[in-house]
mmCIF file of C-alpha atoms and ligand atoms in Angstrom:
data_model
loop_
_atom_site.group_PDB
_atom_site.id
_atom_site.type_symbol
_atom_site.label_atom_id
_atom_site.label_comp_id
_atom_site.label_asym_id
_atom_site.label_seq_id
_atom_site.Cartn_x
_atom_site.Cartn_y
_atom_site.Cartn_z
ATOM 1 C CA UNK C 1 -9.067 -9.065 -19.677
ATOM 2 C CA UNK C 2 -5.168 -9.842 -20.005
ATOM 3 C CA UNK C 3 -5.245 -11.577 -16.803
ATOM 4 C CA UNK C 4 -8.339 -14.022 -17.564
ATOM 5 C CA UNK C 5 -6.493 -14.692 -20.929
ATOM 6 C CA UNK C 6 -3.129 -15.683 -19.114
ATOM 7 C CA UNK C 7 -5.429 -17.701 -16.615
ATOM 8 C CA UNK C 8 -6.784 -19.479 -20.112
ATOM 9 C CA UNK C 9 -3.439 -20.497 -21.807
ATOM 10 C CA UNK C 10 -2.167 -21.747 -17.811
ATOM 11 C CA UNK C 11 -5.232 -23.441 -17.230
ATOM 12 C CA UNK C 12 -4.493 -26.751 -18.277
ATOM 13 C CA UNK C 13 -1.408 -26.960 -16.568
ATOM 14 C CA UNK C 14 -2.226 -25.369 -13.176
ATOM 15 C CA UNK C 15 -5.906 -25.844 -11.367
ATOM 16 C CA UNK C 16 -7.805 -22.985 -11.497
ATOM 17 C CA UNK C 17 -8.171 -22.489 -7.789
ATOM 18 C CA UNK C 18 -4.606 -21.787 -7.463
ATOM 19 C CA UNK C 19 -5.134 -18.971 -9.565
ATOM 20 C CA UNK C 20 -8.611 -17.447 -8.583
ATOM 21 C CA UNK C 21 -8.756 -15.971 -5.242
ATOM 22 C CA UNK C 22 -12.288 -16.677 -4.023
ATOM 23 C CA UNK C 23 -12.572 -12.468 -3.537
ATOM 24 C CA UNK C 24 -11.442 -11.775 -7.176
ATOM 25 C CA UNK C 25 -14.109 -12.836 -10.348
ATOM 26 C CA UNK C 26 -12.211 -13.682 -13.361
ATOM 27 C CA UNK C 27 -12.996 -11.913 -16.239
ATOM 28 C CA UNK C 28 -14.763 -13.974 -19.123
ATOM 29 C CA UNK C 29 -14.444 -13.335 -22.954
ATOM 30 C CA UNK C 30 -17.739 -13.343 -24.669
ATOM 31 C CA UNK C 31 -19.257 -12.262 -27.861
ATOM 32 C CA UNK C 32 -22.969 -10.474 -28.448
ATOM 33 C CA UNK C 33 -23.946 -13.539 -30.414
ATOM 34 C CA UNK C 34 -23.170 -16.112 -28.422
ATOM 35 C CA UNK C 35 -26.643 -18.710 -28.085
ATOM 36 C CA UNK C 36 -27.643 -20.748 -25.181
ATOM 37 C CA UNK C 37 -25.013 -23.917 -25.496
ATOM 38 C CA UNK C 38 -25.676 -25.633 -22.257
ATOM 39 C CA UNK C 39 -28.753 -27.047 -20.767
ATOM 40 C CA UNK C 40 -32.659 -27.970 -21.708
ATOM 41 C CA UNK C 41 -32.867 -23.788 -23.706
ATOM 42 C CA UNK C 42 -30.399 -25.993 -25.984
ATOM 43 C CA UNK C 43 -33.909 -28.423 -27.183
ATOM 44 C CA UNK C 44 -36.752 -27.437 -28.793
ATOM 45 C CA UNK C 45 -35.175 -25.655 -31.850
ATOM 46 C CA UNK C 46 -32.507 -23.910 -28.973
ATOM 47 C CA UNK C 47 -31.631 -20.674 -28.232
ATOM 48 C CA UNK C 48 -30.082 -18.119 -30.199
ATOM 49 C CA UNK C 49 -31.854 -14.508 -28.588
ATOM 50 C CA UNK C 50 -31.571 -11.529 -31.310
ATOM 51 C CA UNK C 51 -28.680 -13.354 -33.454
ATOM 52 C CA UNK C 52 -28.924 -11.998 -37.028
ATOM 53 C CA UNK C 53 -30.559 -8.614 -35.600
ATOM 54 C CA UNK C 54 -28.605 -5.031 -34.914
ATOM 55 C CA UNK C 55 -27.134 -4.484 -32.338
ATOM 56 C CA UNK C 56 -28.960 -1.591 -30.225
ATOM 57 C CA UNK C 57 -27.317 0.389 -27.450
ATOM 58 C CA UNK C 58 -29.625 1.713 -24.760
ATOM 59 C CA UNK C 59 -28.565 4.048 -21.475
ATOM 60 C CA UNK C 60 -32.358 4.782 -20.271
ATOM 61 C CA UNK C 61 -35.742 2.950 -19.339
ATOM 62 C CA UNK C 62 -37.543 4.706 -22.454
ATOM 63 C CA UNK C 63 -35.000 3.332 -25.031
ATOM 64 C CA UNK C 64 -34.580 0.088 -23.543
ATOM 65 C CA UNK C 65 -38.493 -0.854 -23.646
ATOM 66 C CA UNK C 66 -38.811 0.282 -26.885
ATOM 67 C CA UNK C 67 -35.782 -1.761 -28.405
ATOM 68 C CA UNK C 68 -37.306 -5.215 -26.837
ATOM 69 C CA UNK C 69 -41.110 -4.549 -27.300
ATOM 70 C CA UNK C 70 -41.999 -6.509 -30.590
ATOM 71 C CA UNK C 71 -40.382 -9.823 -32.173
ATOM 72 C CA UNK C 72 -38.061 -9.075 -34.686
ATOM 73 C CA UNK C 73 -34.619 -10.452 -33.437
ATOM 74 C CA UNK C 74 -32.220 -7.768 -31.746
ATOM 75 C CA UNK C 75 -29.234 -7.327 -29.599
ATOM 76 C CA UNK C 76 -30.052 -5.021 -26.757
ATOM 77 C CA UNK C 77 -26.867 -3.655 -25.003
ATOM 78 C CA UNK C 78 -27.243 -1.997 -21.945
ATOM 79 C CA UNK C 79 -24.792 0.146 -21.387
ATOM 80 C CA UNK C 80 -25.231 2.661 -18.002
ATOM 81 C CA UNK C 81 -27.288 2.309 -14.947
ATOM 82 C CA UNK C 82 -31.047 2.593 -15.334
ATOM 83 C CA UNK C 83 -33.397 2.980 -12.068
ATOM 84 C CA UNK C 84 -36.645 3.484 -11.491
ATOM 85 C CA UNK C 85 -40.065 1.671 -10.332
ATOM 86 C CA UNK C 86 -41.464 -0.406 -13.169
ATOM 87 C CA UNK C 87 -41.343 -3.521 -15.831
ATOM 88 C CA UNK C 88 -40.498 -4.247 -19.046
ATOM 89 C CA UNK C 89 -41.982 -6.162 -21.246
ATOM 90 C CA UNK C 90 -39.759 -8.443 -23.461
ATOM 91 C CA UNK C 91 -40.614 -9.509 -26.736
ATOM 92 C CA UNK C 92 -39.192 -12.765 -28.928
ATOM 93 C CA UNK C 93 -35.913 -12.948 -30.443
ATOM 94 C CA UNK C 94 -33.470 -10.743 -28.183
ATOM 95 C CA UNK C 95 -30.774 -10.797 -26.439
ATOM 96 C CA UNK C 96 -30.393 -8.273 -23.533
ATOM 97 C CA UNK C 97 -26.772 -7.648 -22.672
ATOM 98 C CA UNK C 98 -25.017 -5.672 -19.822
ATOM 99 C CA UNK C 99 -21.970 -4.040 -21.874
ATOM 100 C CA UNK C 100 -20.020 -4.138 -18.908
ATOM 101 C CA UNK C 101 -20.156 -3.651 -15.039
ATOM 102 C CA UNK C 102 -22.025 0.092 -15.296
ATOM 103 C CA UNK C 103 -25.402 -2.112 -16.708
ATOM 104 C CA UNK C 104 -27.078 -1.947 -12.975
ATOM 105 C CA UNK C 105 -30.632 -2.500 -13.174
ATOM 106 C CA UNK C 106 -32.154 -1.455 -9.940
ATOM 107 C CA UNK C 107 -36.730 -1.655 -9.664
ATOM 108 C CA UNK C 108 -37.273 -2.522 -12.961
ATOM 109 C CA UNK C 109 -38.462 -6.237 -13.575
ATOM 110 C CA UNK C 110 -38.182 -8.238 -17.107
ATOM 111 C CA UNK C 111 -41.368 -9.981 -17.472
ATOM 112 C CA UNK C 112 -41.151 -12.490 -20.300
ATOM 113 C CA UNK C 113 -45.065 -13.324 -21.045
ATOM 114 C CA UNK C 114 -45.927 -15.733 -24.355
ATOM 115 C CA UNK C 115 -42.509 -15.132 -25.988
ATOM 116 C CA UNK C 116 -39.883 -17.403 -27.476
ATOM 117 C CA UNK C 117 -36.234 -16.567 -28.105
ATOM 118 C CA UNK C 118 -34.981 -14.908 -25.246
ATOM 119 C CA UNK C 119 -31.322 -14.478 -23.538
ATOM 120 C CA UNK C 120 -30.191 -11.922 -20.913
ATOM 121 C CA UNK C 121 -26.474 -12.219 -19.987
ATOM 122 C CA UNK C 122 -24.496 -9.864 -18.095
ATOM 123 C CA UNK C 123 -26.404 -7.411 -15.627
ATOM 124 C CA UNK C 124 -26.688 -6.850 -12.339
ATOM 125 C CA UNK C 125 -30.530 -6.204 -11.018
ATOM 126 C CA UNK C 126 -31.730 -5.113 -7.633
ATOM 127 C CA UNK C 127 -34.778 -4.026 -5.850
ATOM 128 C CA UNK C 128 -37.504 -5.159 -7.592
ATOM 129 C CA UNK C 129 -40.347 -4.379 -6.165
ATOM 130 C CA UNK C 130 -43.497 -7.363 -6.084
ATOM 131 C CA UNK C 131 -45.326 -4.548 -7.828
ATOM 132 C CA UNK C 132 -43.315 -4.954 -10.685
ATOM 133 C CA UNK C 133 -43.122 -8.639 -10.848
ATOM 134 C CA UNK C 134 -40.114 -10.785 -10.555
ATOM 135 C CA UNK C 135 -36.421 -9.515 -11.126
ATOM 136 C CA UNK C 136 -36.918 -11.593 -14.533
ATOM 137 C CA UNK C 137 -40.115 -13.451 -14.666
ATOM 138 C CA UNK C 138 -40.840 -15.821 -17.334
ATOM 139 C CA UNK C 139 -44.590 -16.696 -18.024
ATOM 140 C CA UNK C 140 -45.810 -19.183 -20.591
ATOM 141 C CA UNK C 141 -42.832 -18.719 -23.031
ATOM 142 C CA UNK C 142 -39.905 -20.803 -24.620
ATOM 143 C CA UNK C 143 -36.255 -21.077 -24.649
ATOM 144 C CA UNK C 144 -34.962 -18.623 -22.621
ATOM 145 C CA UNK C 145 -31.549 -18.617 -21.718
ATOM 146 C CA UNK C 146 -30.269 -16.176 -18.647
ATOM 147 C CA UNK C 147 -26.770 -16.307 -17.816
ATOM 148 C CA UNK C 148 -23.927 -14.227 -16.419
ATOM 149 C CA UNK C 149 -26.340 -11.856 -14.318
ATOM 150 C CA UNK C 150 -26.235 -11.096 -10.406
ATOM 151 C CA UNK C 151 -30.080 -10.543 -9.150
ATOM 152 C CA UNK C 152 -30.352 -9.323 -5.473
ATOM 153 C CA UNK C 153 -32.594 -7.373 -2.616
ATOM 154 C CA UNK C 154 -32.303 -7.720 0.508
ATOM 155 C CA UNK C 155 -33.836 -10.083 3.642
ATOM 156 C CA UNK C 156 -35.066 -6.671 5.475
ATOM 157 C CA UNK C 157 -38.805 -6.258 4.405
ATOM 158 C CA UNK C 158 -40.828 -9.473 4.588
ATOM 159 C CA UNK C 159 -41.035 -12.444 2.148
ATOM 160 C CA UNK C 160 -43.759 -9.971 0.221
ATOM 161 C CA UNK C 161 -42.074 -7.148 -0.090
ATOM 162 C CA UNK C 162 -40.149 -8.491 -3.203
ATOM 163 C CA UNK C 163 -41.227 -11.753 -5.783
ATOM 164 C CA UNK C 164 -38.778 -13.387 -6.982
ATOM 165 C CA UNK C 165 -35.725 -13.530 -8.446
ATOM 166 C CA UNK C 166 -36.146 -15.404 -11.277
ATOM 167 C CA UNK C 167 -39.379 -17.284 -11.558
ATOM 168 C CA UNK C 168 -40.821 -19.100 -14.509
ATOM 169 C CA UNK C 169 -44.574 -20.106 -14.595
ATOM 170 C CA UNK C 170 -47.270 -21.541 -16.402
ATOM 171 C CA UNK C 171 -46.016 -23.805 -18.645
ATOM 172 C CA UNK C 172 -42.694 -21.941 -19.557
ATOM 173 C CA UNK C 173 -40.002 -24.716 -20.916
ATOM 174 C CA UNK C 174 -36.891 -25.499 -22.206
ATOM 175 C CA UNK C 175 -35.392 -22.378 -19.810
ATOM 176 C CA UNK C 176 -31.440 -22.374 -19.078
ATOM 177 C CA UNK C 177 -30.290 -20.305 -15.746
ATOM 178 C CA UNK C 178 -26.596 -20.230 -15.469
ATOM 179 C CA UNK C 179 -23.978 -18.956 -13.819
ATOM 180 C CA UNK C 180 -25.554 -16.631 -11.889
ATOM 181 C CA UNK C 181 -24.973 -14.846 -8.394
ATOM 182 C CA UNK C 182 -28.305 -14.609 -6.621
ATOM 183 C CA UNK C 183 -28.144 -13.329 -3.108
ATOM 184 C CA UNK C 184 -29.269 -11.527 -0.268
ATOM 185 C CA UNK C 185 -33.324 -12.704 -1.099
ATOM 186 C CA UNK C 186 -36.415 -14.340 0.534
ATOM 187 C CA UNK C 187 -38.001 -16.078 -2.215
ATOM 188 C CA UNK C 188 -35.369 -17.324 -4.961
ATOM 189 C CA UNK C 189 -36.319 -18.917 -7.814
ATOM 190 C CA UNK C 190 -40.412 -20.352 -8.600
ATOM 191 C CA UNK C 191 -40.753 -22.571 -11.111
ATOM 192 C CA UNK C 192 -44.548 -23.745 -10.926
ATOM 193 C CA UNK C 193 -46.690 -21.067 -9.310
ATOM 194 C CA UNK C 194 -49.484 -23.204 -7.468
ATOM 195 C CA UNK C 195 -50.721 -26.317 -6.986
ATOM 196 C CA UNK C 196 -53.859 -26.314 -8.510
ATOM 197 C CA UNK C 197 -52.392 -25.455 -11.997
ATOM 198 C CA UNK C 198 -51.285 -28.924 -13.066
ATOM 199 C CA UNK C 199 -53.513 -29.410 -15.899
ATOM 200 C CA UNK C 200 -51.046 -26.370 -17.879
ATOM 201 C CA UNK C 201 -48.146 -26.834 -16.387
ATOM 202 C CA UNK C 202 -47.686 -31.029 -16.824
ATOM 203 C CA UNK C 203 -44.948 -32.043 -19.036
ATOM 204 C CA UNK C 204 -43.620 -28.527 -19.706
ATOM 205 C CA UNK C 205 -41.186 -26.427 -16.732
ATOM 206 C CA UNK C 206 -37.937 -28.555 -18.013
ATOM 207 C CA UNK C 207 -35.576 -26.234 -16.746
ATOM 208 C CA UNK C 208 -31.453 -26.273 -15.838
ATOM 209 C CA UNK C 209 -29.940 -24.305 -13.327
ATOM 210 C CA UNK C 210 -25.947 -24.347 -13.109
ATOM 211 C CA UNK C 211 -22.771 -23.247 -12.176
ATOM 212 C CA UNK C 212 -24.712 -20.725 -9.889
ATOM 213 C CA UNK C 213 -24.285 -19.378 -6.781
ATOM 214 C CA UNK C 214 -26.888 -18.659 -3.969
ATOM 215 C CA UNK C 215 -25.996 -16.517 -0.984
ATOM 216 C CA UNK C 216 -28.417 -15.748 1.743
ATOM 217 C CA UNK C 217 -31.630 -16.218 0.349
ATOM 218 C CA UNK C 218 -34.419 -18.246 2.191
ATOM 219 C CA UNK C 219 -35.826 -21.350 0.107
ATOM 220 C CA UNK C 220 -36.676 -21.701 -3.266
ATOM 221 C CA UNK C 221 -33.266 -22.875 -5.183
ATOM 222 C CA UNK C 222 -35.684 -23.275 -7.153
ATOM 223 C CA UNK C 223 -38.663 -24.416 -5.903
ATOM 224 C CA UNK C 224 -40.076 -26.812 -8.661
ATOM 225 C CA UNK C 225 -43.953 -27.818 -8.973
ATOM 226 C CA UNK C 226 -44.923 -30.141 -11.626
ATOM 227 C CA UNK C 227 -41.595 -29.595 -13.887
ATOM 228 C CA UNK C 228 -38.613 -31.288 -15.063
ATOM 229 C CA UNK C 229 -35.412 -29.838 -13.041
ATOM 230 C CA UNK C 230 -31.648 -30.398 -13.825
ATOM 231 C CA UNK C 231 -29.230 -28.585 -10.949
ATOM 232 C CA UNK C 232 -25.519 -29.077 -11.443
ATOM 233 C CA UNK C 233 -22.645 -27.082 -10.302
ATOM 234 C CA UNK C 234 -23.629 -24.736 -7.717
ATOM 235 C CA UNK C 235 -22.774 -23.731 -4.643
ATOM 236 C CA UNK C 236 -25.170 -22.945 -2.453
ATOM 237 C CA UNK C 237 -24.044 -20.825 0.853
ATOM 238 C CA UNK C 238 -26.561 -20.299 4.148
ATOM 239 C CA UNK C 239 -29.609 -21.186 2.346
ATOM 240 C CA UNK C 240 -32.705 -22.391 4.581
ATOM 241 C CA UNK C 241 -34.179 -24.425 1.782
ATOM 242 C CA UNK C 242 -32.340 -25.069 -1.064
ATOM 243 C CA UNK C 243 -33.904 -27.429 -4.022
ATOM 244 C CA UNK C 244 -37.687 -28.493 -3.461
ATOM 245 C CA UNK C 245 -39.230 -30.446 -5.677
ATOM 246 C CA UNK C 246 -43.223 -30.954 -5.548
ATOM 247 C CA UNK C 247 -46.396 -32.007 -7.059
ATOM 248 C CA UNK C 248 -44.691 -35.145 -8.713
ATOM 249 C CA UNK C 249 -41.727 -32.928 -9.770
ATOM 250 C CA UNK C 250 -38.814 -34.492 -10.888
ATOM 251 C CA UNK C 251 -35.162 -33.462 -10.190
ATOM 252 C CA UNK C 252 -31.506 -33.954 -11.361
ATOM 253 C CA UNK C 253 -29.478 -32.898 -8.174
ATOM 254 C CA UNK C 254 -25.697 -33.330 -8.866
ATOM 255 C CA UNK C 255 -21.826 -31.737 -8.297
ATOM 256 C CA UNK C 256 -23.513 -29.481 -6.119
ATOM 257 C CA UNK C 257 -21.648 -27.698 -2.625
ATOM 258 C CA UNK C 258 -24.649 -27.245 0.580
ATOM 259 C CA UNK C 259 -23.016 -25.100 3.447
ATOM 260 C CA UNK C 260 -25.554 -24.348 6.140
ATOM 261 C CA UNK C 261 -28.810 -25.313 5.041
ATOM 262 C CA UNK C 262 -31.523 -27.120 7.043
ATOM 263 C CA UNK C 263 -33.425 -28.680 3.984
ATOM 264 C CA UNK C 264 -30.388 -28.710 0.699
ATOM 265 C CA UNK C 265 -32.916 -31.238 -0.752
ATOM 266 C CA UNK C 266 -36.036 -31.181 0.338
ATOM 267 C CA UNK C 267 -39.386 -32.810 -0.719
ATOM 268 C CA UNK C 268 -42.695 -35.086 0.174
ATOM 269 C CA UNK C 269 -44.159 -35.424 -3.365
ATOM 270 C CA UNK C 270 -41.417 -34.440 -5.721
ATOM 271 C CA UNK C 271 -38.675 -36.636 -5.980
ATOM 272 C CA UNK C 272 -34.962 -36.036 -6.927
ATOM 273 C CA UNK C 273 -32.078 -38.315 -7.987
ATOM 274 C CA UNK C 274 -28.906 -37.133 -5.729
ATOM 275 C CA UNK C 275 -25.563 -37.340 -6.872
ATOM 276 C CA UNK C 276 -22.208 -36.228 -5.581
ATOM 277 C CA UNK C 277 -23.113 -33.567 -4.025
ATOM 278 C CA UNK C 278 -21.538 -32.318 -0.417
ATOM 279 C CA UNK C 279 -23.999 -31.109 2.529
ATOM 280 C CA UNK C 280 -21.341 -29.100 4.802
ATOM 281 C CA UNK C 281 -22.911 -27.992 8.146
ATOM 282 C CA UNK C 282 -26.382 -28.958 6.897
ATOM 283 C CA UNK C 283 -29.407 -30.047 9.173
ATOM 284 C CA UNK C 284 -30.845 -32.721 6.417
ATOM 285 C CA UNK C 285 -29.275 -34.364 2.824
ATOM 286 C CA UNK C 286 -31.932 -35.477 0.148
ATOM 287 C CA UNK C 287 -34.874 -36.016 1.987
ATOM 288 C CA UNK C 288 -37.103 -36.045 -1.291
ATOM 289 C CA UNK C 289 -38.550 -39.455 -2.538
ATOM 290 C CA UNK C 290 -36.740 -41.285 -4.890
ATOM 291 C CA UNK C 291 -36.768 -39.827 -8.310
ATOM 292 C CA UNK C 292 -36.466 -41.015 -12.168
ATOM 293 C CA UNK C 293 -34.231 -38.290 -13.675
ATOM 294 C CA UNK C 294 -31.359 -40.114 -13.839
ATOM 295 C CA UNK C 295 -30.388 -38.293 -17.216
ATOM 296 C CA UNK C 296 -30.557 -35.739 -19.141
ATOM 297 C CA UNK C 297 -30.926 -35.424 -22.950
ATOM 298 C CA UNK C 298 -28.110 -33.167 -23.688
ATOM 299 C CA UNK C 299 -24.410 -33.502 -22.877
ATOM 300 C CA UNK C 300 -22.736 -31.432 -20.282
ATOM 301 C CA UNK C 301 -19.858 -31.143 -17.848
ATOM 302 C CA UNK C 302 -19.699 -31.531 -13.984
ATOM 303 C CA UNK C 303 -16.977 -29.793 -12.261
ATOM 304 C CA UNK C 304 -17.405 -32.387 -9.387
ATOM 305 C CA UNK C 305 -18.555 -31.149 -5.555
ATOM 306 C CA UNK C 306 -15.226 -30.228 -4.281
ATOM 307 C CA UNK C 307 -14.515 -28.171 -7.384
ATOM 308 C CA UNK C 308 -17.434 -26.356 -7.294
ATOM 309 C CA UNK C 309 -16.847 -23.121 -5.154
ATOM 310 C CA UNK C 310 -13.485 -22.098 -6.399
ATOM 311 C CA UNK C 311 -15.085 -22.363 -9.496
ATOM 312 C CA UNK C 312 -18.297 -20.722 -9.089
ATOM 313 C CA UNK C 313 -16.576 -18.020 -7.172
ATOM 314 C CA UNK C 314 -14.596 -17.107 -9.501
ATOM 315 C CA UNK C 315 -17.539 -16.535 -12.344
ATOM 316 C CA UNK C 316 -20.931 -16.385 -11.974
ATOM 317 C CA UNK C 317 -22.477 -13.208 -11.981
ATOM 318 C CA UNK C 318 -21.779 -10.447 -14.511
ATOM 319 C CA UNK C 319 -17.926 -11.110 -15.430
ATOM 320 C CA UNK C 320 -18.517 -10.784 -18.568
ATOM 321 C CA UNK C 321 -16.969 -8.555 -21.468
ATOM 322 C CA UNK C 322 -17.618 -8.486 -24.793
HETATM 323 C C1 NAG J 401 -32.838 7.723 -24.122
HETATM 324 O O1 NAG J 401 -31.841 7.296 -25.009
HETATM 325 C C2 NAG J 401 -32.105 7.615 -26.356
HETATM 326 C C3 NAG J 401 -30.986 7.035 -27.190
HETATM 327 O O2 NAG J 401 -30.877 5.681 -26.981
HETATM 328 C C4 NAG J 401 -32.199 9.108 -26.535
HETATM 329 O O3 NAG J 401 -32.530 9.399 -27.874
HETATM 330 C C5 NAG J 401 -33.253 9.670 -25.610
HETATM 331 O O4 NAG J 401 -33.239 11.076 -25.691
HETATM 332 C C6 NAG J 401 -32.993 9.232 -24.199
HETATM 333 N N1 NAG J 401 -34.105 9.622 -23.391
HETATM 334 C C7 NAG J 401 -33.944 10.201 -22.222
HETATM 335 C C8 NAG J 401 -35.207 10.519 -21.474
HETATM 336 O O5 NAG J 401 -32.865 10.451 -21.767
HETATM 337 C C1 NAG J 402 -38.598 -14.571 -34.271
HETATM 338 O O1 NAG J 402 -37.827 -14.315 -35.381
HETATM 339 C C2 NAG J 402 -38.103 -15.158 -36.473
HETATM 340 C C3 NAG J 402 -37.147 -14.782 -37.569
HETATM 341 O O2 NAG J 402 -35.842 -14.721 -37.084
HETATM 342 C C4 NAG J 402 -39.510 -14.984 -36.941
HETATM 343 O O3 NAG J 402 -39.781 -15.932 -37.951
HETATM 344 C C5 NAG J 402 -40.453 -15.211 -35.795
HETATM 345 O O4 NAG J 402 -41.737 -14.849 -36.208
HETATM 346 C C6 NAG J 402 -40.053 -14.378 -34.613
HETATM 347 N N1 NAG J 402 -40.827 -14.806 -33.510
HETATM 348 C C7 NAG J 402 -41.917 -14.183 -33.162
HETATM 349 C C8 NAG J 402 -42.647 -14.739 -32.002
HETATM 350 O O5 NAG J 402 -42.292 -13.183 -33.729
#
């Protein structure tokens, strides 16, 4: 804490590379009412989670599904390790909030389904199996902001063995994914289930992912049907597949860092505008079609490529402390 404080006050005097090792995450100030501020959860009325609520601790699977099963706003803390084989259902207007490094989730999926309201920061969840659903999986619901969290398995079992990561489907919009560390995985991130379900899912899926970084996991960062996708910020490192738009798709690509992947932007009908971003050791560039994204309707900041990994190294996943 005293250390990411000193890094704040030298920060506009030195670069913060000189000061992060890439092996050593920074730790980040951050309160429990903090609201989505970046990215398209900002729109459509924004983001503000269980802001006005109590604040509820929780150390077990039994407290924790009770405390975000209906709507009335509430901040969920996490504060221990819970394990087990299952999924929880998430209801409107809550936060969910690792207290502090101990909030490991491991086989027990979030599954977001016709809510509105929603931001989980800070925890670290593994091992979920497909059985119960996606590591967080957001299904027909609005504004969610998830930030600050590492989400991870493992490439050992089969692209079925696990979902995905984070997914959001059937018409889900105005989503926010940032800073996170999502790793070790087959099937990253889903945004548009299928094909054939155009007729919901056209002219809703605007989602931002940023300041993120991928590690080892196969395609999908994110794999886009049908939606509205801004990526900025991230670094993505030994990816197959990295950003896919389809089905008429349409993607912001930008400040991003490629390092070993065959397809960093890769498409046939989705189409993505490209900008500053740096393929290192990559097969392919921006192979998508042409795109019309060429802004966004919200202000943010880009770090610019060759800033990206100290950057991102030094704070995505759950660095936070409150
Ligand atoms: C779960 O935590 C609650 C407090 O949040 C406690 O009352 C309850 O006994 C705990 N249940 C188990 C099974 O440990
Ligand atoms: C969310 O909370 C607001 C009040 O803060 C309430 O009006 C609304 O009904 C809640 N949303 C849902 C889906 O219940």
């Amino acid at each position: 804490m005293n250390i990411y404080f000193q890094i704040t006050l030298l920060a506009t005097a030195i670069p913060l590379t000189w000061c992060a090792p890439s092996s050593e995450k920074l730790v980040k100030r951050a309160t429990l009412n903090d609201i989505a501020t970046t990215g398209y959860a900002t729109l459509n009325g924004g983001t503000t989670g269980g802001l006005g609520g109590p604040v509820v601790e929780v150390n077990n699977l039994t407290a924790w599904a009770a405390a975000v099963a209906d709507d009335l706003p509430r901040i969920v803390v996490i504060t221990g390790p819970i394990s087990g084989s299952s999924q929880v259902m998430v209801g409107s207007n809550k936060s969910i909030i690792g207290k502090n490094s101990a909030a490991k989730i491991t086989g027990i999926g979030m599954y977001i389904l016709q809510k509105k309201n929603v931001i989980v920061r800070n925890l670290i969840i593994s091992k979920v199996l497909a059985a119960n659903g996606d590591g967080i999986w957001i299904q027909k619901s609005t504004n969610i902001w998830v930030d600050h969290c590492e989400i991870f398995n493992d490439q050992d079992h089969g692209k079925d063995y696990y979902d995905g990561l984070v997914d959001a489907t059937h018409a889900a919009d105005w989503v926010t994914i940032s800073n996170m560390y999502l790793h070790d995985h087959e099937k990253g991130s889903l945004v548009g289930h299928s094909d054939n379900n155009g007729a919901e899912d056209t002219g809703h899926l605007h989602i931002t992912y940023h300041n993120n970084h991928w590690k080892n996991v196969y395609s999908r960062g994110p794999s886009l049907r049908f939606g509205t996708g801004h990526i900025y910020n991230s670094y993505y490192d030994n990816m197959f597949e990295c950003v896919r738009p389809r089905k008429g798709a349409q993607v912001l690509v930008e400040s991003n860092y490629f390092v070993g992947a065959s397809k960093p932007i890769f498409g046939t009908d989705g189409y993505a505008v490209a900008r500053d971003n740096a393929y290192i050791q990559c097969t392919n560039q921006n192979t998508a079609p042409a795109g019309t994204l060429a802004s966004v309707p919200y202000s943010y900041s880009l770090l610019g490529s060759g800033n990206v990994v100290a950057a991102v190294l030094a704070q995505a996943g759950a660095t936070l402390t409150f």
